[in-house]
mmCIF file of C-alpha atoms in Angstrom:
data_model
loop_
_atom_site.group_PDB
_atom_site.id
_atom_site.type_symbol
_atom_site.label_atom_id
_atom_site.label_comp_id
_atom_site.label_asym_id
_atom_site.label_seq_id
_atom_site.Cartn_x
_atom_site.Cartn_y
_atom_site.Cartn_z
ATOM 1 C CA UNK A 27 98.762 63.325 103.229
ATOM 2 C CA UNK A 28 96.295 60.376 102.885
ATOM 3 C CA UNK A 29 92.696 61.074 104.083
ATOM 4 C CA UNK A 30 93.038 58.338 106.349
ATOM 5 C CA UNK A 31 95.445 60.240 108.759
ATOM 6 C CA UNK A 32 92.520 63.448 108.563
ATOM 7 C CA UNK A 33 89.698 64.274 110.783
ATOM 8 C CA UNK A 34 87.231 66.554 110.066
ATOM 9 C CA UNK A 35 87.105 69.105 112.837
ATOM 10 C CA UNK A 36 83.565 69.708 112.487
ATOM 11 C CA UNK A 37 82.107 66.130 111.974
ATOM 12 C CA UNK A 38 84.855 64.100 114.483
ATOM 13 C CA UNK A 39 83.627 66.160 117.921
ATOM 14 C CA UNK A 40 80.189 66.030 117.007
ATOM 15 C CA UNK A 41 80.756 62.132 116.775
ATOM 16 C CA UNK A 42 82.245 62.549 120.368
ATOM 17 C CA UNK A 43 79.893 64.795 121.550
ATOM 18 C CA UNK A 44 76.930 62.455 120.230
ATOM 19 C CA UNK A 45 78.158 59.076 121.922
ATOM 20 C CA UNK A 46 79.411 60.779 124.816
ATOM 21 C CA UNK A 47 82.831 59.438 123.940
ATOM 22 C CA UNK A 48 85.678 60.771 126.931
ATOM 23 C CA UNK A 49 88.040 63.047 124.843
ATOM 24 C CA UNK A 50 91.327 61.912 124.533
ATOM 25 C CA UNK A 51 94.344 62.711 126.587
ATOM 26 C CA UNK A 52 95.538 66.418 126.468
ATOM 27 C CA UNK A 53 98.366 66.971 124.446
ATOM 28 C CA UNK A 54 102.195 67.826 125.809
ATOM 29 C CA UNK A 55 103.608 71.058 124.983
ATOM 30 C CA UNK A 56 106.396 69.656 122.936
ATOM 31 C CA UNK A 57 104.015 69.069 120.271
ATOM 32 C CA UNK A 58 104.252 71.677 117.834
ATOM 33 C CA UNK A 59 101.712 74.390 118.187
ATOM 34 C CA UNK A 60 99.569 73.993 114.950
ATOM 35 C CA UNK A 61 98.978 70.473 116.426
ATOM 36 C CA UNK A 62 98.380 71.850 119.673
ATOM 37 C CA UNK A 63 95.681 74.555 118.125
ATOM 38 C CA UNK A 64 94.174 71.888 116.543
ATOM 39 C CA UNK A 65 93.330 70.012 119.522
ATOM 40 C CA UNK A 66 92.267 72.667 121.558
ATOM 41 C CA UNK A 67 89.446 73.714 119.196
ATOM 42 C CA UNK A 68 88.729 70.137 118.586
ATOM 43 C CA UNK A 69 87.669 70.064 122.510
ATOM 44 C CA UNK A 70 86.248 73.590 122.169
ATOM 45 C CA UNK A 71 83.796 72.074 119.835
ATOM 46 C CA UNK A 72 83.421 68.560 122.061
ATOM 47 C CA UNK A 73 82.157 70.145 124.555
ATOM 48 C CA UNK A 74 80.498 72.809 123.081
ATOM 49 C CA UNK A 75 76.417 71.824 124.095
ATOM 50 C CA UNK A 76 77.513 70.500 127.164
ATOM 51 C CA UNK A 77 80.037 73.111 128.780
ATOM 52 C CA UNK A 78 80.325 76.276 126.881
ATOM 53 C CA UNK A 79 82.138 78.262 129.548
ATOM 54 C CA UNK A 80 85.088 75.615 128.704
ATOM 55 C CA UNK A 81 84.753 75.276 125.753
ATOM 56 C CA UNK A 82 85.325 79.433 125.000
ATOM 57 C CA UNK A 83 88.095 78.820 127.215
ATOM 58 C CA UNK A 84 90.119 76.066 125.242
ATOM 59 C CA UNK A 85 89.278 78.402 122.051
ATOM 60 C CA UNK A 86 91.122 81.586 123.847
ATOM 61 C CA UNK A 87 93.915 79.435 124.695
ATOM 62 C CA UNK A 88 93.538 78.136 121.163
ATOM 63 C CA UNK A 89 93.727 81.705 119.674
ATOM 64 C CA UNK A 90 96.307 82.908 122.632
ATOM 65 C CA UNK A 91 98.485 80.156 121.826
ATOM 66 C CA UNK A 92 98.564 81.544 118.213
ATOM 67 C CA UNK A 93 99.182 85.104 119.134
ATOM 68 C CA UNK A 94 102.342 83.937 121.212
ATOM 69 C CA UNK A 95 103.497 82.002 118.730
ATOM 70 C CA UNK A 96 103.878 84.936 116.375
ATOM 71 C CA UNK A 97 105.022 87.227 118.754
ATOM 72 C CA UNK A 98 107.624 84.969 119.768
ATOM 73 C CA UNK A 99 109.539 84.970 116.607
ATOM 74 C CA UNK A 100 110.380 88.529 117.375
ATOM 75 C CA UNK A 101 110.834 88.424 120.877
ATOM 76 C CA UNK A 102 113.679 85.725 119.892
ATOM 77 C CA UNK A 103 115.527 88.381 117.718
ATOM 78 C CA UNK A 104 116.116 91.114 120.305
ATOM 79 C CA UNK A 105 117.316 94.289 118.521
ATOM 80 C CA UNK A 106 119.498 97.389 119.999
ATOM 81 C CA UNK A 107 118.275 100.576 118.423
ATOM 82 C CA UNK A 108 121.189 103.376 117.662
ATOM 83 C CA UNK A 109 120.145 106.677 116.815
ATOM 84 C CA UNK A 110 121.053 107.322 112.402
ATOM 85 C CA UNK A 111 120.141 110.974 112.196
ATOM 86 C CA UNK A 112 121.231 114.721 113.022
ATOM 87 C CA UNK A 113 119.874 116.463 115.513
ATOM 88 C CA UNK A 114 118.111 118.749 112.625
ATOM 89 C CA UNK A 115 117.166 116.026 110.601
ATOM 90 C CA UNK A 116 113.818 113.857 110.074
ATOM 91 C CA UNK A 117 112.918 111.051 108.851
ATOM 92 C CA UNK A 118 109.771 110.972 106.544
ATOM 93 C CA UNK A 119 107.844 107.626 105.428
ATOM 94 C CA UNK A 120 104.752 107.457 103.156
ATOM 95 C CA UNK A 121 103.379 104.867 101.394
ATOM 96 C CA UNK A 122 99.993 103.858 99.614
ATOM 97 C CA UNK A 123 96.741 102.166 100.820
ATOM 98 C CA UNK A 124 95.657 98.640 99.063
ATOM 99 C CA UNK A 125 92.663 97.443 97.277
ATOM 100 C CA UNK A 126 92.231 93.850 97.317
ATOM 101 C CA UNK A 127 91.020 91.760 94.275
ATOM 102 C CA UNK A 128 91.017 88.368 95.460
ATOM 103 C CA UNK A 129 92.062 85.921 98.250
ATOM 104 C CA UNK A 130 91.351 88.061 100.590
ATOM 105 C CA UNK A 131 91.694 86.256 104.367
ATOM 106 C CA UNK A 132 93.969 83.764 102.729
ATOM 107 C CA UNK A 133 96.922 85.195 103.929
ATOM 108 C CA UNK A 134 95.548 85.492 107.975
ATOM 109 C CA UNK A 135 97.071 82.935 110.234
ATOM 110 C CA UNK A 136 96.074 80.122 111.295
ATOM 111 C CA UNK A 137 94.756 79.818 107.545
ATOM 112 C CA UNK A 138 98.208 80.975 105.834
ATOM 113 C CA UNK A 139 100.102 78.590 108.197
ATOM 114 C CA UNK A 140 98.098 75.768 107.328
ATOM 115 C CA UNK A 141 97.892 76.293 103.853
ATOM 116 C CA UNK A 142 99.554 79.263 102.534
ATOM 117 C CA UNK A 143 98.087 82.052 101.090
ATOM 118 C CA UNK A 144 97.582 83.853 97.531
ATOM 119 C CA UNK A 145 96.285 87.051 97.318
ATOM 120 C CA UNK A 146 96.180 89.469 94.792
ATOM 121 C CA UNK A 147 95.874 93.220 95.026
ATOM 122 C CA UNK A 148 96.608 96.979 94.079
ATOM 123 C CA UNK A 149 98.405 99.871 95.981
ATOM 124 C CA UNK A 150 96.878 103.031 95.400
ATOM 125 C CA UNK A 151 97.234 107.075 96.374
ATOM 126 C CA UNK A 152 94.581 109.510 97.338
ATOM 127 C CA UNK A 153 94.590 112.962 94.995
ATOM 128 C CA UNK A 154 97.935 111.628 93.628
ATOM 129 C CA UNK A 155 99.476 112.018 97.214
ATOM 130 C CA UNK A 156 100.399 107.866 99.247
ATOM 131 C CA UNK A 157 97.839 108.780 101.763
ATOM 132 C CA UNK A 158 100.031 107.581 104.989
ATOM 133 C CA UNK A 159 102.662 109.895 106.011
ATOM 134 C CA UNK A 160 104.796 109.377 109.251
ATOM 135 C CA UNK A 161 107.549 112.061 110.194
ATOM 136 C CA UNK A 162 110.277 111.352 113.161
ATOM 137 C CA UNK A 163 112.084 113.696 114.627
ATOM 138 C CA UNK A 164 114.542 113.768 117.783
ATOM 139 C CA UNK A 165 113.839 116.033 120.399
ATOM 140 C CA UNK A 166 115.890 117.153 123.488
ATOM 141 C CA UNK A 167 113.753 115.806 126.619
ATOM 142 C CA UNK A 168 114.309 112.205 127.024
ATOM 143 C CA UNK A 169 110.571 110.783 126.143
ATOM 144 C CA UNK A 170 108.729 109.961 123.059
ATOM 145 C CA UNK A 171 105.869 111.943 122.041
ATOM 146 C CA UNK A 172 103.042 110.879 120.091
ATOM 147 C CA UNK A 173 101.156 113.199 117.658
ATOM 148 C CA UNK A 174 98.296 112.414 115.136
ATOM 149 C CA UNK A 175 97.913 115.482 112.509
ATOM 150 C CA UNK A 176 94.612 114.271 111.314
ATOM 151 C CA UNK A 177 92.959 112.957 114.440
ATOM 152 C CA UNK A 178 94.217 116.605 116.314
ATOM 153 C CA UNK A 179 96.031 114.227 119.769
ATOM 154 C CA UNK A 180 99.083 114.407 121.298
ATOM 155 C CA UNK A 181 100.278 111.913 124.277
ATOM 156 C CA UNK A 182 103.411 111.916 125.738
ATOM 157 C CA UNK A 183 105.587 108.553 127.091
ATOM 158 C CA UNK A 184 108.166 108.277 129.697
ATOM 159 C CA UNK A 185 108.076 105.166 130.898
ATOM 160 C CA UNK A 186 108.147 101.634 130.156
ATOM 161 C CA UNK A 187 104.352 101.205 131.618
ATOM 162 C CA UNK A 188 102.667 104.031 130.090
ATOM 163 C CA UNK A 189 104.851 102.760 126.389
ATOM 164 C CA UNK A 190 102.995 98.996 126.485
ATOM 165 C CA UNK A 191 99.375 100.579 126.874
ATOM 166 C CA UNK A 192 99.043 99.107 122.947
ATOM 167 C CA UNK A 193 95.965 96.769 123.842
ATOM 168 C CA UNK A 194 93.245 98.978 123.842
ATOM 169 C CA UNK A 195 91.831 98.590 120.282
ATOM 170 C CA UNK A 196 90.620 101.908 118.987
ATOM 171 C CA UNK A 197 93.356 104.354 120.683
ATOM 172 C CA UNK A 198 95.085 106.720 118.448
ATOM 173 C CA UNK A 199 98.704 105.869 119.066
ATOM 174 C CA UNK A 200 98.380 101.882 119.881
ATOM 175 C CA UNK A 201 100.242 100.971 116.795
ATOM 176 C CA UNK A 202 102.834 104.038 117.096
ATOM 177 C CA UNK A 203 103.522 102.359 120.382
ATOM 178 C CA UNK A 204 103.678 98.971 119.740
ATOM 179 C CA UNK A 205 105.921 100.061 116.832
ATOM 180 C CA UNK A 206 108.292 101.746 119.017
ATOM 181 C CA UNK A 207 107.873 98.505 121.215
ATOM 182 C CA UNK A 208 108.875 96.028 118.496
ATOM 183 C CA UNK A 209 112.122 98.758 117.618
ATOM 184 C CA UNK A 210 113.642 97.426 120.826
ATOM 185 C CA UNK A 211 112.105 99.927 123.216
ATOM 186 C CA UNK A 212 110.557 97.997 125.591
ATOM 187 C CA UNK A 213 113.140 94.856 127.985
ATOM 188 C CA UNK A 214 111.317 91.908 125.798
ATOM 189 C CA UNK A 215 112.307 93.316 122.554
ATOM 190 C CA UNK A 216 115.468 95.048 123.433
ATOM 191 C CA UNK A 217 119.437 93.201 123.251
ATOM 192 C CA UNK A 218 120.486 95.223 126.466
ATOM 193 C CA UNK A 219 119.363 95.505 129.699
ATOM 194 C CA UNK A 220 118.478 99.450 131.231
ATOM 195 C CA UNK A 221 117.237 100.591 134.271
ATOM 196 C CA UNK A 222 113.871 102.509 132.523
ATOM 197 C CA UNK A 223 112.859 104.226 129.295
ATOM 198 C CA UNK A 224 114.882 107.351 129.853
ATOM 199 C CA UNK A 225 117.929 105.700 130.670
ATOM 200 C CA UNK A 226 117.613 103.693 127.345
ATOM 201 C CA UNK A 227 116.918 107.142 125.722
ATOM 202 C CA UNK A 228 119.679 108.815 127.382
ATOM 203 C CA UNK A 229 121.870 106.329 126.000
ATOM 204 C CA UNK A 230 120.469 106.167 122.427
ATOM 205 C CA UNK A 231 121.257 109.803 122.275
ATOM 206 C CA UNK A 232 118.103 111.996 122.690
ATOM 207 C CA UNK A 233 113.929 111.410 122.816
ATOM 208 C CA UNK A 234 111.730 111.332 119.630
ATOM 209 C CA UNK A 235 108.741 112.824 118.020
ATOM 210 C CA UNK A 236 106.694 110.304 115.986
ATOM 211 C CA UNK A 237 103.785 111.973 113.893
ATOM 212 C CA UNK A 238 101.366 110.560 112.267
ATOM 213 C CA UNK A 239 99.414 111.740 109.077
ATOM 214 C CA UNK A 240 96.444 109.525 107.784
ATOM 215 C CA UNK A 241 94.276 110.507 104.813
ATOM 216 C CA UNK A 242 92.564 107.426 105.040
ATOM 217 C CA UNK A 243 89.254 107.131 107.280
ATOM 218 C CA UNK A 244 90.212 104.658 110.226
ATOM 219 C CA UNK A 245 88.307 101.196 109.647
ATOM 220 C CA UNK A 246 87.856 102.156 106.062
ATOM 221 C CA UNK A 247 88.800 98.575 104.632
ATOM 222 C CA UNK A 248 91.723 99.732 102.388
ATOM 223 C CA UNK A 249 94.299 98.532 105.104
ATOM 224 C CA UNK A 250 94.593 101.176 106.829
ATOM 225 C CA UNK A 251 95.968 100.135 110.335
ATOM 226 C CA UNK A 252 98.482 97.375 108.880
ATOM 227 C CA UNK A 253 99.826 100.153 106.314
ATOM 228 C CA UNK A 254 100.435 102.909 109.107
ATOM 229 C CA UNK A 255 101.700 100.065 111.261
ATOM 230 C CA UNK A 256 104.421 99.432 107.833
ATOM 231 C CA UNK A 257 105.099 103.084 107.499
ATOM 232 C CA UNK A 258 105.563 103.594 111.179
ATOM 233 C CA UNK A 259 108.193 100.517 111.131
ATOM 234 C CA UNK A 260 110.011 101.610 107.735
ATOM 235 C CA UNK A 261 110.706 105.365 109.631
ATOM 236 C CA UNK A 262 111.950 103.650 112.991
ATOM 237 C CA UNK A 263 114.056 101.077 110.617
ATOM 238 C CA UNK A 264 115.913 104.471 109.364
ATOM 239 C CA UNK A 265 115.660 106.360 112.376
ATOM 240 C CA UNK A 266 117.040 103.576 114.927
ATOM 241 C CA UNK A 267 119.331 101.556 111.999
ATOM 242 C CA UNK A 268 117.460 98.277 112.644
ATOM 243 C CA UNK A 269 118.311 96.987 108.624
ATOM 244 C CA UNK A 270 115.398 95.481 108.546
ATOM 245 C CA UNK A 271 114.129 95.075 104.283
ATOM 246 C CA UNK A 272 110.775 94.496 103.462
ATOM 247 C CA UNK A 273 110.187 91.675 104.161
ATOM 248 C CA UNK A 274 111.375 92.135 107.752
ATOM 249 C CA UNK A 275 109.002 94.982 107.783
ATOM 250 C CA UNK A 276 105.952 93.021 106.779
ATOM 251 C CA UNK A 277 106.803 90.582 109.195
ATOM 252 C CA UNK A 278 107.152 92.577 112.138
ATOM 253 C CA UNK A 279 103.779 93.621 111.011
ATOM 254 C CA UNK A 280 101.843 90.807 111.636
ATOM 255 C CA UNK A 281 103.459 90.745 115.078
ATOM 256 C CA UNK A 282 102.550 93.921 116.124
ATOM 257 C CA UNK A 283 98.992 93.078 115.124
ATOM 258 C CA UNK A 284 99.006 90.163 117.017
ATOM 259 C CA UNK A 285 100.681 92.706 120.192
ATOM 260 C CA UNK A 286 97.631 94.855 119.451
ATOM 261 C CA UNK A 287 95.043 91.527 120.432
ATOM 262 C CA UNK A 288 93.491 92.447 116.606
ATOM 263 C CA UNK A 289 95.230 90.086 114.616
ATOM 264 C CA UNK A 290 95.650 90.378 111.019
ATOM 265 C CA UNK A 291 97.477 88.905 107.760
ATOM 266 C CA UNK A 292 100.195 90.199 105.664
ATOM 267 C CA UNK A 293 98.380 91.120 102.474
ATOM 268 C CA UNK A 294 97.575 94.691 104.114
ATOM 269 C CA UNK A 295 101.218 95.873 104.275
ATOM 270 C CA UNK A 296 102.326 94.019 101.574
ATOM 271 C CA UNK A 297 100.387 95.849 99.409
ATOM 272 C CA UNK A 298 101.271 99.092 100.703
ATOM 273 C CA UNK A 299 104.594 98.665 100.743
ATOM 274 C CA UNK A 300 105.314 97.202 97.251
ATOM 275 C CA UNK A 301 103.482 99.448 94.301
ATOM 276 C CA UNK A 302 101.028 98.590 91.121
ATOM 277 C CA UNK A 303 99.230 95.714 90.888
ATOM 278 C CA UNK A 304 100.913 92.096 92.488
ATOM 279 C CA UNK A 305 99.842 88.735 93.114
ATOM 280 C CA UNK A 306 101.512 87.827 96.483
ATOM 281 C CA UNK A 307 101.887 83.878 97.657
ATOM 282 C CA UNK A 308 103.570 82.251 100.657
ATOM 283 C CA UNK A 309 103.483 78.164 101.061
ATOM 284 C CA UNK A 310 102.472 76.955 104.754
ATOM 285 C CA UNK A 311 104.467 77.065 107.829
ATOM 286 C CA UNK A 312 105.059 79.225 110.789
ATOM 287 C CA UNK A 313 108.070 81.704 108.950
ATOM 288 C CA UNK A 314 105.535 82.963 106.162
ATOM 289 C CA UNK A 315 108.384 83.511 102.770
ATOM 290 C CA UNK A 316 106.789 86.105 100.695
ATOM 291 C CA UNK A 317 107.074 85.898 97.201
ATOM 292 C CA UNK A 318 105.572 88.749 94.914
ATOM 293 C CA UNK A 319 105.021 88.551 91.348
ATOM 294 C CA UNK A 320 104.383 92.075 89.313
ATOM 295 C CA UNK A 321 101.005 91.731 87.591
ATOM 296 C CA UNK A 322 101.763 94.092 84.297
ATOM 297 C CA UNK A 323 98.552 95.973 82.824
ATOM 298 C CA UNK A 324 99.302 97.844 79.251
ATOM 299 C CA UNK A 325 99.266 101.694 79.142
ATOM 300 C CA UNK A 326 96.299 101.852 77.785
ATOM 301 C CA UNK A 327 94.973 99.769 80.207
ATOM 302 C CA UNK A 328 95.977 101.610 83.382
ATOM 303 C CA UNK A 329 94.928 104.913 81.631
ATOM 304 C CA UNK A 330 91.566 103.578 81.440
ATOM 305 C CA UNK A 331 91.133 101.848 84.677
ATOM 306 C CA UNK A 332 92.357 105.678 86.112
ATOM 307 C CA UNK A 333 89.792 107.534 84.621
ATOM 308 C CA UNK A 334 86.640 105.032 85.519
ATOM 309 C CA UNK A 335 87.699 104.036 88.920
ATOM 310 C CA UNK A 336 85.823 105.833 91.669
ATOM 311 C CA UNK A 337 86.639 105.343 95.780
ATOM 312 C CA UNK A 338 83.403 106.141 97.642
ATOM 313 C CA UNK A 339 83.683 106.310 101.351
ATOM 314 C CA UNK A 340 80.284 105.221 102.562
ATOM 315 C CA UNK A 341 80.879 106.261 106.006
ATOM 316 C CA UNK A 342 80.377 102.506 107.765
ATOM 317 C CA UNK A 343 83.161 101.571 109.577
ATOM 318 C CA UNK A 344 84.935 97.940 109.506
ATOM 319 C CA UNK A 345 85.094 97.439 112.939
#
C-alpha cells in the first residue's frame, strides 16, 4: 500500500492530542475488526494525557475485541464429541518442549495478523523422554476428573459452571478445562443441545479421567503451557473422534489461550508438535495457514550440538 493511505499510530494521536483536534467519528461494527483495533488504540493513545481511565478502556475493548475474534472462529465450528475407546483402554499423548531461535513474538496476534509471522525453532526431550505426557481414561461416574501427577492435585467437575472456571491464570487444570471446553463440552462449543454436563456424559457413553504429567517447570519459557494445551487437545482429538490434524490442533490452541485471558501465538505448539529443527511462516490475515519447512542439520552436526548443549533451569519464573 502507498504511504500516503498510512498513519503512524504513534505520531498521528500525538498530533491530535497536541492541537486538541476532536477525534473522528467512531467506527461501525461492520468494519472489519483489525480496522476496528486499530482505531480503538488510536483513541487509547488520543486521549492518553488527558483521560487515562478511557483511554485503558478503549485499549481493553481493543484487546477484548481481539480475544473474541479468535475465539469466534471456533465457536462457529461447533463439534459433537463421540466416545472412540474401550472401556479398558487409554489414550496416551506426549510430545516435546521448544526452544526458540529466532522471531520469537512474530507469530502473536495482532502482530501475525497484520503481518505474518516467521519463526524458527527446535523441539526437544528431557533425559531422552518428550517431557509432556497426558493419559485419558473413561471412568464409570458421569464427571470428569482432573489429576496433575507432578503438581500432586486432583479436582473433580460435574457441571457446566464449575467446567468454565478456566480464567484464573495460574490454576492447575485451567487449560485441561478449557481443553475439554473447546472438545464440545461446554453449549457454545457443542453441535447439540443437553440439559447439563452429565446428561451430555450420559449420552457420550461414560465420564473421563484426564491426567496430566509435566516434566517441565511451569513458566519455564520452553512453551510449556501452549505444549500441554497441544497434548491435552491431540488425546481428546482421539478420545472424543473430533479429526482434527495438526493444524486444527495448533489452531484450537491459540483459542484456548485466548479462553484462558493469557493470550499467546502459535510458535509454542507448533514446535512441540512437529519434531527437529523447522522454520515455521504464516502470511497475514485472521485464518493463520501454517506452513513448516524442515531445517536439515548433518549427523555430525546434531551429534555435536547433543553433546555441548546444556538446559539450566535458573529457577525465575516467566510470569
Amino acid at each position: 500500500k502507498s504511504v500516503f493511505y498510512q498513519l503512524n499510530l504513534d505520531d498521528a494521536p500525538r498530533q491530535y492530542a497536541t492541537h486538541g483536534l476532536p477525534l473522528p467519528a467512531e467506527l461501525s461494527e461492520q468494519e472489519s475488526p483489525l480496522v476496528r483495533m486499530h482505531d480503538l488504540m488510536f483513541r487509547s493513545k488520543a486521549i492518553q494525557q488527558e483521560q487515562p481511565g478511557q483511554a485503558d478502556a478503549y485499549e481493553r475493548q481493543a484487546f477484548g475485541l481481539l480475544s473474541e475474534t479468535i475465539i469466534r472462529t471456533a465457536a462457529g465450528r461447533k463439534r459433537e464429541p463421540r466416545l472412540t475407546i474401550h472401556p479398558d483402554q487409554i489414550v496416551w499423548s506426549r510430545c516435546p518442549v521448544r526452544i526458540d531461535l529466532a522471531g520469537g513474538w512474530t507469530d502473536t496476534p495482532p502482530q501475525c495478523f497484520l503481518e505474518g509471522g516467521h519463526v524458527v525453532n527446535i523441539a526437544i526431550e528431557l533425559n531422552g523422554q518428550p517431557p509432556i505426557q497426558i493419559y485419558i481414561k473413561p471412568c464409570r461416574e458421569f464427571h470428569i476428573v482432573f489429576r496433575s501427577i507432578d503438581l500432586g492435585n486432583a479436582e473433580r467437575v460435574r457441571t457446566w459452571e464449575e467446567l468454565q472456571q478456566f480464567t484464573t491464570v495460574g490454576s492447575p487444570f485451567s487449560i485441561p478445562k478449557a481443553a475439554v471446553a473447546l472438545a464440545g463440552f461446554l453449549p457454545r462449543f457443542c453441535s447439540r443441545s443437553y440439559s447439563s454436563l452429565e446428561a451430555q456424559l450420559k449420552e457420550f457413553g461414560s465420564g473421563f479421567e484426564v491426567t496430566l504429567l509435566s516434566a517441565i517447570p511451569a513458566g519455564s519459557g520452553l512453551g510449556t503451557s501452549s505444549i500441554l494445551a497441544a497434548t491435552v487437545l491431540g488425546a481428546l482429538n482421539d478420545f472424543c473422534g473430533l479429526a482434527w490434524d495438526k493444524n486444527d490442533i495448533c489452531q484450537q490452541s491459540l483459542i484456548l489461550e485466548q479462553l484462558l485471558t493469557t493470550g499467546g501465538g502459535w510458535q509454542d505448539q507448533v514446535g512441540g508438535l512437529t519434531e527437529g529443527i523447522k522454520l515455521i511462516s504464516t502470511k497475514p490475515g485472521i485464518a493463520q495457514n501454517l506452513v513448516v519447512e524442515k531445517i536439515e542439520m548433518p549427523e555430525e552436526g546434531k551429534k555435536e550440538l547433543k553433546e555441548r548443549f546444556a538446559l539450566i533451569y535458573t529457577g525465575q519464573r516467566r510470569l
